[in-house]
Amino acid sequence: MPLQSTLTSRVADALAAAGIDRKFAVVTPAADTRFGDYQTNAAMVAAKSLKKNPREVAALILAHLSVEDLCETPQVAGAGFINFKILNAALADAVNAIRVDERLGVEPAVTPQTIVIDFSSPNVAKPMHVGHIRSTILGDSLARVARHLGHRVITDNHIGDWGTQFGKVIYGWKHFLNKEALEAAPIEELVRLYREVNALEESNPQIREAVRGELVKLQQGDEENRTIWKQAVAYSWKEFERLYGLLDISFDECLGESFYNDALGPLVERLLASGVAEISEGAACIFFRDIPSLEEKPCLIRKGDGGYLYATTDLATLEYREERWKPDSVWYVTGAPQQLHFDQVFAAARKLGIKGDLRHVAFGSILGEDRKMMKTRSGENVELGAMLHEAMERALAVVVEKNPDLPIEEQKEIAKIIGLGAVKYADLMQHRLTDYLFSWEKMLSFQGNTAPYLQNAYVRIRSIFRKAAESGVSTEEAAIIIQDPAERALALQILQFGVVLHSVLEDQRPNLLCLYLYELANNFHSFYEACPILKSEGAIRESRLALAEVTAKVLKTGLGLLGICVPERM
Ligand code: ARG
């Protein structure tokens, strides 16, 4: 158990013994490490609710608190904080325990949940835009963390494989498809068709009619159009898969919008019959007269012309997920502009009797140098594939410069790990709701809060190990000893791993893990400067080596949970 959790339960016991509610027992790392390593404001919060003097409550808690095995005698400070300074021996014990723990001190969630994570969800025949890139990276890392904490996770890629774009695509396919281009770069070719027809349509009403006709035929099940549609989806999917492969991202399910087609009609009829939906101006709508923010924003589920909408599909999808997985929670990792859509869908879901926790895991945009939503130079959406290749190329230039003597294959392999890691990390290290400025220089820098910096910290430790092995030093028999302040700081940070992972899931914020790893790497560097490893001797050398070893393990595991790999050298 992380020390923070042990202290929390000790404080809870003391509160209970003093006749105070255990719920006030919150222990956090100390804000000011001069006074201790951990602190609790339990006395202040409890005093407020009991209308008592906080310092008196603190004294009462201390009278019942038993922590002699863990820390120096706790002190009350300021308005009633209780500070804990962990004993070196207790700290060493805790890190020694983590060293031999496969889970590195991370305890599984107390109540494992079934969580469906809906993420990535690009649209067929449209390029993935930065929103899909963020969703893909964020969703994958949340899935990894949730699984690591013992939740049952179902990842579902809700591909946009149905919709009005197919009228244009089919029309274009029939009139100006370039087969070779389709084979070589399917999404690009489909997008070209889409764009070309789109432009033609604007100036030519006859074409517009013809495009509509193709869409209607597709919807009515016309054989030829369905074949074209299927092929377009298959070609796009092939390219998406290639990108997911490159990013090492996989899905349990890829049930696109089309999967729910047959469910839409009956769903709407059922909702009308039960009175959940009603006809208004020819359309089927769900009204939320009891929700002030949605009072004037009914959820449209069937248009006047009989067409179904994005929200209709989402409701059908939700029913399907309920039926199949009975999730405790469904997370939609989708950009902030879809907030209203999800507010409506979630409110409608309540009316359908769906009780689980539904969350829109929203995020901001990636901005280009002009501080507007990032676009390519020609004003188009940035294509994920192109972005990843540029990342790897730029990283290769750095690797070649740093390691000119490595064989090119190895240079490329390292560049892939650094480049892809840099793109993912630049995204994940931001609070998901902030819009952030995309900068190759920043994300590929070996300094600062970046993937290369963390990967480099890992690589440095590995190289210490190689050197140690050469001189016959091993950590097999080592016991960690904590003496130096830099050793303390590093050990305390290692112990927080198990706390941080849980906090990532509280509000779906992988940036907390990024910050944690960054600080861990910083702590390691300070330790490395203050405490010579290979130049020290005997038990101290082994202990420091062991401390470095745990650090490397936590770095590797933590980055892995962000979907980022580490090289052995770089
Ligand atoms: N395909 C949608 C888009 O590109 C995202 C889908 C998100 N998931 C969902 N269940 N609505 O905007």
XYZ file of C-alpha atoms and ligand atoms in Angstrom:
582
model
C 0.000 0.000 0.000
C 1.423 3.478 -0.793
C 2.563 5.255 2.369
C 0.021 7.966 1.698
C -2.751 5.375 1.880
C -1.332 3.822 5.044
C -1.216 7.243 6.686
C -4.743 7.950 5.510
C -6.081 4.855 7.171
C -4.147 5.592 10.367
C -5.642 9.084 10.475
C -9.065 7.595 9.838
C -8.569 5.210 12.761
C -7.530 8.100 14.991
C -10.590 10.096 13.971
C -12.830 7.151 14.706
C -11.182 6.615 18.090
C -11.770 10.305 18.859
C -15.431 9.922 17.921
C -15.105 11.869 14.667
C -16.210 10.760 11.218
C -13.501 8.842 9.304
C -14.392 10.664 6.112
C -12.254 13.663 7.110
C -9.091 11.596 6.776
C -7.444 13.059 3.702
C -3.667 12.882 3.507
C -1.689 14.565 0.733
C 1.966 15.137 -0.030
C 3.172 18.153 1.938
C 2.823 21.494 0.239
C 6.029 22.671 1.898
C 8.531 19.862 2.335
C 10.435 21.767 5.017
C 7.755 20.773 7.505
C 7.206 17.205 6.465
C 6.567 14.769 3.678
C 2.817 14.428 4.037
C 0.114 16.473 5.654
C -3.526 16.277 6.559
C -6.059 19.035 6.959
C -8.439 16.606 8.694
C -8.476 18.632 11.892
C -9.427 21.832 10.094
C -12.186 20.276 8.022
C -13.566 18.286 10.949
C -13.400 21.359 13.235
C -15.403 23.355 10.738
C -18.162 20.818 10.601
C -18.087 20.252 14.393
C -17.806 23.998 15.064
C -14.737 23.467 17.210
C -11.252 24.937 17.417
C -9.082 23.302 14.724
C -5.924 23.190 16.815
C -7.851 21.485 19.602
C -9.234 18.948 17.171
C -5.705 18.425 15.856
C -4.479 17.719 19.377
C -7.347 15.293 19.868
C -6.463 13.448 16.664
C -2.791 13.301 17.658
C -3.740 11.839 21.019
C -5.317 8.879 19.215
C -2.901 8.623 16.333
C -0.434 5.781 16.185
C 2.261 6.289 13.557
C 5.510 5.751 15.519
C 6.536 3.009 13.117
C 6.246 5.371 10.145
C 7.196 8.883 11.111
C 8.707 11.232 13.598
C 6.266 12.604 16.148
C 3.708 14.476 14.040
C 3.544 18.234 14.481
C 0.629 20.604 14.288
C 1.298 23.654 12.170
C -0.488 26.805 11.122
C -4.241 26.791 11.489
C -4.308 23.075 12.294
C -2.392 21.109 9.693
C -0.803 17.920 10.912
C 2.564 17.223 9.283
C 4.260 13.867 8.900
C 7.955 13.373 8.424
C 8.579 9.806 7.341
C 11.404 7.906 9.048
C 14.237 6.936 6.736
C 13.838 3.305 7.725
C 10.111 3.307 6.966
C 10.763 4.961 3.638
C 13.371 2.370 2.788
C 10.987 -0.447 3.753
C 8.279 0.971 1.535
C 10.540 1.296 -1.499
C 12.010 -2.137 -0.909
C 8.498 -3.518 -0.989
C 7.768 -1.770 -4.281
C 10.960 -3.116 -5.761
C 9.760 -6.667 -5.549
C 6.166 -5.842 -6.377
C 5.215 -6.503 -9.982
C 2.553 -3.789 -9.683
C 5.032 -1.245 -8.316
C 2.786 -0.432 -5.407
C -0.289 0.204 -7.503
C -3.337 -1.325 -5.927
C -6.313 -2.283 -8.053
C -9.487 -0.233 -7.724
C -11.545 -1.184 -4.680
C -14.668 -1.604 -6.772
C -13.751 -2.632 -10.310
C -16.131 -1.233 -12.867
C -17.152 -2.086 -16.371
C -16.210 0.910 -18.477
C -16.940 1.346 -22.169
C -14.563 3.841 -23.736
C -15.737 5.288 -27.031
C -12.774 6.929 -28.698
C -10.950 7.752 -31.920
C -14.118 7.337 -34.039
C -12.908 8.907 -37.287
C -15.194 9.303 -40.259
C -14.893 7.302 -43.419
C -14.050 9.294 -46.520
C -13.022 12.230 -44.406
C -9.499 12.642 -43.093
C -8.968 12.302 -39.381
C -8.612 15.809 -38.030
C -6.785 16.935 -34.942
C -9.869 16.164 -32.870
C -9.615 12.515 -33.841
C -5.914 12.555 -33.109
C -6.498 13.822 -29.601
C -9.340 11.411 -29.026
C -7.201 8.504 -30.172
C -4.249 9.334 -27.948
C -6.285 10.326 -24.896
C -8.746 7.440 -25.156
C -6.004 4.867 -25.513
C -4.142 6.076 -22.475
C -7.299 6.174 -20.348
C -8.066 2.621 -21.415
C -4.577 1.497 -20.450
C -4.725 3.136 -17.039
C -8.212 1.837 -16.326
C -7.204 -1.715 -17.231
C -4.083 -1.431 -15.138
C -6.263 -0.514 -12.175
C -8.312 -3.641 -12.644
C -11.373 -2.265 -14.363
C -13.098 -4.219 -17.092
C -12.621 -1.983 -20.104
C -14.270 -2.277 -23.483
C -12.804 0.006 -26.110
C -15.185 0.741 -28.950
C -14.286 2.725 -32.031
C -17.538 4.333 -33.158
C -16.451 4.908 -36.739
C -18.479 7.390 -38.787
C -19.187 4.922 -41.572
C -22.647 6.126 -42.487
C -24.019 9.512 -43.359
C -24.670 12.042 -46.042
C -21.037 12.139 -47.189
C -21.663 8.861 -48.981
C -23.949 10.471 -51.558
C -20.950 12.466 -52.717
C -18.491 9.632 -52.417
C -20.664 7.260 -54.452
C -21.321 9.843 -57.116
C -17.609 10.603 -57.324
C -16.739 6.898 -57.324
C -18.995 6.295 -60.305
C -17.701 9.257 -62.298
C -14.079 9.955 -61.476
C -12.541 7.337 -59.306
C -8.804 6.824 -59.730
C -8.279 3.175 -58.828
C -4.525 3.425 -58.427
C -4.781 6.408 -56.139
C -7.367 4.504 -54.135
C -5.003 1.580 -53.668
C -2.078 3.812 -52.784
C -3.743 6.265 -50.422
C -7.383 5.343 -49.927
C -8.476 8.063 -47.539
C -6.877 10.754 -49.647
C -8.604 9.523 -52.776
C -11.985 9.256 -51.055
C -11.557 12.729 -49.667
C -10.631 13.984 -53.112
C -13.867 12.517 -54.498
C -15.805 14.047 -51.659
C -14.285 17.477 -52.160
C -14.604 17.458 -55.919
C -18.257 16.487 -55.860
C -18.879 18.979 -53.126
C -17.524 21.774 -55.306
C -19.429 20.611 -58.392
C -22.652 20.386 -56.458
C -22.467 23.987 -55.397
C -22.648 25.322 -58.913
C -24.740 22.607 -60.482
C -28.208 21.793 -59.155
C -28.478 18.764 -61.434
C -25.452 17.188 -59.858
C -26.820 18.027 -56.450
C -29.961 16.104 -57.344
C -27.958 13.178 -58.663
C -25.879 13.080 -55.457
C -29.026 13.025 -53.365
C -30.322 10.246 -55.548
C -27.219 8.173 -54.846
C -27.635 8.662 -51.134
C -31.296 7.658 -51.202
C -30.436 4.572 -53.245
C -27.786 3.623 -50.721
C -30.209 4.055 -47.868
C -32.794 1.956 -49.658
C -30.335 -0.876 -50.077
C -29.448 -0.542 -53.759
C -27.009 -3.338 -54.534
C -24.432 -1.348 -56.511
C -24.335 1.552 -54.080
C -24.033 -0.726 -51.121
C -21.087 -2.435 -52.748
C -19.378 0.894 -53.319
C -20.097 1.969 -49.771
C -18.698 -1.278 -48.394
C -15.548 -0.912 -50.432
C -15.081 2.694 -49.379
C -15.397 1.667 -45.739
C -13.029 -1.248 -46.177
C -10.398 0.892 -47.885
C -10.583 3.568 -45.219
C -10.460 0.993 -42.501
C -7.307 -0.473 -43.972
C -5.615 2.881 -43.648
C -6.966 3.549 -40.170
C -5.647 0.164 -39.125
C -2.225 0.979 -40.442
C -2.190 4.121 -38.313
C -3.468 2.320 -35.240
C -0.794 -0.307 -35.789
C 1.883 2.341 -35.948
C 0.539 3.911 -32.757
C 0.166 0.526 -31.075
C -3.499 1.123 -30.414
C -6.164 -1.531 -30.639
C -9.885 -1.758 -30.038
C -12.083 -4.471 -28.644
C -14.888 -3.406 -30.951
C -15.224 -1.194 -33.984
C -18.957 -0.932 -34.249
C -19.454 2.004 -36.566
C -22.591 4.035 -36.987
C -23.843 1.750 -39.772
C -24.028 -1.150 -37.341
C -27.027 0.539 -35.726
C -28.966 1.383 -38.885
C -31.648 -1.210 -38.489
C -32.227 -0.262 -34.884
C -33.035 3.389 -35.580
C -36.566 3.076 -36.990
C -37.876 0.783 -34.261
C -36.161 2.871 -31.581
C -37.903 6.055 -32.701
C -41.250 4.274 -32.982
C -40.836 2.842 -29.509
C -39.971 6.222 -28.021
C -42.963 7.815 -29.722
C -45.262 5.068 -28.507
C -44.064 5.356 -24.937
C -44.383 9.132 -24.974
C -40.654 9.762 -24.418
C -40.562 11.373 -27.857
C -43.204 13.409 -29.609
C -43.835 14.793 -33.062
C -43.151 18.488 -33.384
C -43.383 20.223 -36.734
C -43.172 16.878 -38.461
C -40.019 15.766 -36.664
C -39.631 13.308 -33.793
C -38.093 15.032 -30.782
C -37.363 14.385 -27.143
C -38.112 17.450 -25.025
C -36.441 18.238 -21.715
C -38.955 20.536 -20.108
C -37.553 19.791 -16.667
C -33.929 20.677 -17.486
C -33.496 24.459 -17.671
C -30.356 24.380 -19.813
C -32.011 22.098 -22.351
C -35.520 23.454 -22.146
C -35.283 25.067 -25.551
C -33.004 22.427 -27.018
C -34.930 19.265 -27.716
C -33.056 16.276 -29.049
C -34.073 15.621 -32.645
C -34.230 11.905 -33.413
C -36.032 11.851 -36.764
C -36.204 14.659 -39.248
C -39.354 15.664 -41.095
C -38.108 13.854 -44.202
C -37.708 10.626 -42.241
C -33.900 10.849 -41.925
C -32.224 9.859 -38.650
C -29.582 11.858 -36.849
C -26.281 11.560 -35.036
C -28.176 11.540 -31.728
C -30.499 8.753 -32.865
C -27.514 6.552 -33.596
C -25.949 7.425 -30.272
C -29.093 6.413 -28.410
C -29.280 3.128 -30.282
C -25.588 2.595 -29.548
C -26.110 3.229 -25.885
C -28.987 0.742 -25.717
C -26.820 -1.839 -27.418
C -23.967 -1.269 -24.989
C -26.321 -1.509 -22.029
C -27.709 -4.750 -23.280
C -24.375 -6.315 -24.145
C -22.001 -5.126 -21.420
C -24.157 -3.547 -18.695
C -21.486 -0.880 -18.180
C -21.171 1.072 -14.949
C -19.764 3.878 -16.994
C -19.507 4.975 -20.629
C -16.862 7.531 -21.595
C -17.057 9.462 -24.836
C -13.683 10.904 -25.708
C -14.748 13.625 -28.110
C -13.972 17.295 -28.624
C -15.545 20.020 -26.511
C -17.705 21.321 -29.406
C -19.885 18.219 -29.040
C -20.900 19.160 -25.511
C -24.503 20.016 -26.388
C -24.908 16.800 -28.348
C -23.842 14.729 -25.352
C -25.890 16.779 -22.910
C -28.909 15.928 -25.022
C -28.024 12.290 -25.538
C -27.341 11.770 -21.830
C -30.572 13.493 -20.839
C -32.468 11.390 -23.365
C -30.729 8.255 -22.085
C -32.109 8.954 -18.608
C -35.581 9.013 -20.096
C -34.852 5.649 -21.671
C -34.081 4.337 -18.208
C -30.306 4.108 -18.641
C -28.766 4.619 -15.224
C -24.998 4.225 -15.664
C -22.506 7.013 -15.357
C -22.234 8.720 -18.770
C -19.315 11.032 -19.331
C -18.282 13.280 -22.109
C -14.502 13.291 -21.789
C -14.115 16.548 -23.676
C -10.920 18.144 -24.873
C -9.737 21.362 -26.488
C -8.045 21.889 -29.833
C -4.530 21.708 -31.087
C -3.592 25.131 -32.372
C -1.277 25.966 -35.221
C 1.302 28.733 -35.135
C -1.429 31.260 -35.980
C -3.211 30.169 -32.778
C -6.144 28.857 -34.766
C -7.213 25.223 -35.027
C -4.254 23.504 -36.606
C -4.426 23.155 -40.392
C -1.919 22.303 -43.077
C -0.384 25.083 -45.124
C -3.002 24.706 -47.812
C -5.703 25.119 -45.189
C -6.730 21.500 -44.901
C -7.086 19.304 -41.874
C -3.833 17.889 -40.657
C -3.688 14.280 -41.601
C -2.632 11.974 -38.791
C -0.452 9.788 -41.008
C 1.481 12.766 -42.304
C 1.903 14.101 -38.790
C 3.299 10.836 -37.477
C 5.717 10.503 -40.358
C 6.992 13.992 -39.876
C 7.484 13.225 -36.187
C 9.556 10.167 -36.978
C 11.601 12.000 -39.588
C 12.372 14.883 -37.296
C 13.287 12.483 -34.521
C 15.553 10.597 -36.905
C 17.505 13.768 -37.606
C 18.076 14.173 -33.866
C 19.064 10.544 -33.352
C 21.500 10.595 -36.273
C 23.109 13.687 -34.848
C 23.436 12.237 -31.360
C 24.384 8.711 -32.385
C 26.011 8.877 -35.798
C 27.602 5.456 -35.338
C 24.516 3.336 -34.749
C 23.309 1.236 -37.663
C 20.578 3.013 -39.600
C 17.972 0.364 -38.765
C 18.498 0.960 -35.078
C 18.474 4.726 -35.584
C 15.118 4.406 -37.305
C 13.706 2.197 -34.594
C 14.761 4.700 -31.923
C 13.419 7.598 -33.980
C 10.070 5.881 -34.214
C 9.902 5.469 -30.446
C 10.945 9.073 -29.840
C 8.833 10.645 -32.586
C 5.598 8.850 -31.770
C 6.224 9.253 -28.060
C 6.755 12.985 -28.518
C 3.453 13.457 -30.353
C 1.502 11.442 -27.807
C 3.137 13.051 -24.822
C 2.699 16.613 -26.114
C -0.983 15.899 -26.188
C -1.297 14.029 -22.924
C 0.762 16.398 -20.808
C -1.786 19.163 -21.323
C -4.892 19.427 -19.251
C -7.288 17.905 -21.737
C -9.541 20.947 -21.865
C -6.830 23.422 -22.797
C -6.143 24.339 -26.375
C -2.444 23.907 -26.917
C 0.058 25.174 -29.405
C 1.587 22.477 -31.540
C 5.375 22.859 -31.679
C 7.787 20.312 -33.081
C 10.754 21.992 -31.393
C 9.150 21.831 -27.991
C 7.841 18.297 -28.132
C 11.078 16.871 -29.517
C 13.290 18.715 -27.081
C 15.379 16.658 -24.663
C 14.778 19.335 -22.032
C 11.562 20.111 -20.214
C 8.354 18.181 -19.813
C 8.627 16.083 -22.968
C 8.685 12.435 -23.939
C 12.326 12.544 -25.099
C 13.338 13.951 -21.710
C 11.646 11.064 -19.910
C 12.868 8.470 -22.356
C 16.343 9.871 -21.934
C 16.110 9.570 -18.160
C 15.230 5.917 -18.631
C 18.086 5.402 -21.073
C 20.548 7.005 -18.674
C 19.571 4.578 -15.961
C 19.892 1.659 -18.336
C 23.372 2.762 -19.270
C 24.344 2.923 -15.601
C 23.178 -0.654 -15.375
C 25.208 -1.734 -18.340
C 28.275 -0.192 -16.745
C 27.480 -1.787 -13.403
C 27.112 -5.161 -15.024
C 30.451 -4.738 -16.770
C 32.112 -4.212 -13.426
C 30.210 -7.080 -11.877
C 27.943 -5.051 -9.583
C 24.392 -6.327 -9.260
C 21.313 -5.344 -7.266
C 20.178 -8.855 -6.591
C 21.093 -8.815 -2.920
C 20.613 -5.075 -2.504
C 18.550 -3.467 0.204
C 17.609 0.161 -0.259
C 18.990 2.500 2.363
C 17.724 6.073 2.572
C 20.055 8.775 3.918
C 20.574 11.701 1.602
C 17.768 14.258 1.062
C 17.927 13.488 -2.664
C 17.367 9.812 -1.902
C 14.412 10.749 0.277
C 12.864 12.910 -2.409
C 13.265 10.213 -5.043
C 11.898 7.490 -2.769
C 8.871 9.585 -1.822
C 8.139 10.269 -5.459
C 8.384 6.589 -6.346
C 5.855 5.845 -3.629
C 3.333 8.242 -5.163
C 2.953 6.178 -8.332
C 0.126 4.154 -6.852
C -1.675 7.301 -5.751
C -1.328 9.209 -8.991
C -2.727 6.474 -11.219
C -5.974 6.484 -9.307
C -6.242 10.238 -9.553
C -5.849 10.027 -13.352
C -9.160 8.203 -13.562
C -11.034 10.465 -11.187
C -11.366 13.118 -13.814
C -9.906 11.356 -16.855
C -6.665 13.316 -16.745
C -3.537 11.568 -18.005
C -1.711 14.898 -17.624
C -1.443 14.092 -13.912
C 0.577 11.017 -14.778
C 2.750 13.047 -17.163
C 3.482 15.600 -14.479
C 4.252 12.823 -12.043
C 6.735 11.175 -14.410
C 8.353 14.495 -15.194
C 8.906 15.148 -11.514
C 10.164 11.626 -11.041
C 12.757 12.175 -13.773
C 13.727 15.491 -12.184
C 14.075 13.805 -8.815
C 16.205 11.156 -10.385
C 18.527 13.702 -11.961
C 18.958 15.545 -8.663
C 19.632 12.250 -6.945
C 22.126 11.278 -9.620
C 23.984 14.530 -9.156
C 23.972 14.435 -5.359
C 24.563 10.735 -4.848
C 27.252 9.067 -6.935
C 26.186 5.558 -7.841
C 29.022 3.649 -9.441
C 31.642 5.699 -7.625
C 30.238 4.801 -4.241
C 30.886 1.454 -2.622
C 29.418 -1.647 -1.094
C 25.909 -1.528 0.322
C 25.474 2.136 -0.605
C 26.343 1.479 -4.217
C 23.934 -1.436 -4.354
C 21.210 0.567 -2.664
C 21.562 3.484 -5.064
C 21.644 1.156 -7.989
C 18.468 -0.472 -6.723
C 16.810 2.911 -6.310
C 17.728 3.728 -9.896
C 16.324 0.388 -10.945
C 12.908 1.043 -9.395
C 12.902 4.504 -10.937
C 13.482 2.999 -14.372
C 10.687 0.497 -13.831
C 8.242 3.197 -12.812
C 9.272 5.374 -15.766
C 8.810 2.528 -18.193
C 5.500 1.390 -16.732
C 4.170 4.936 -16.455
C 5.114 5.826 -20.015
C 3.644 2.507 -21.125
C 0.331 3.533 -19.583
C 0.479 6.651 -21.729
C 1.023 4.417 -24.754
C 4.665 5.477 -25.008
C 7.617 3.097 -25.413
C 11.176 3.498 -24.205
C 14.343 2.691 -26.147
C 17.301 1.022 -24.466
C 19.647 3.653 -25.874
C 19.171 6.883 -27.754
N -17.416 10.385 -35.638
C -17.666 11.451 -34.732
C -16.928 12.707 -35.185
O -16.027 12.621 -35.970
C -17.235 11.133 -33.327
C -18.022 10.035 -32.687
C -17.916 10.055 -31.191
N -18.651 8.995 -30.562
C -19.971 8.952 -30.443
N -20.518 7.892 -29.909
N -20.731 9.956 -30.806
O -17.248 13.774 -34.755
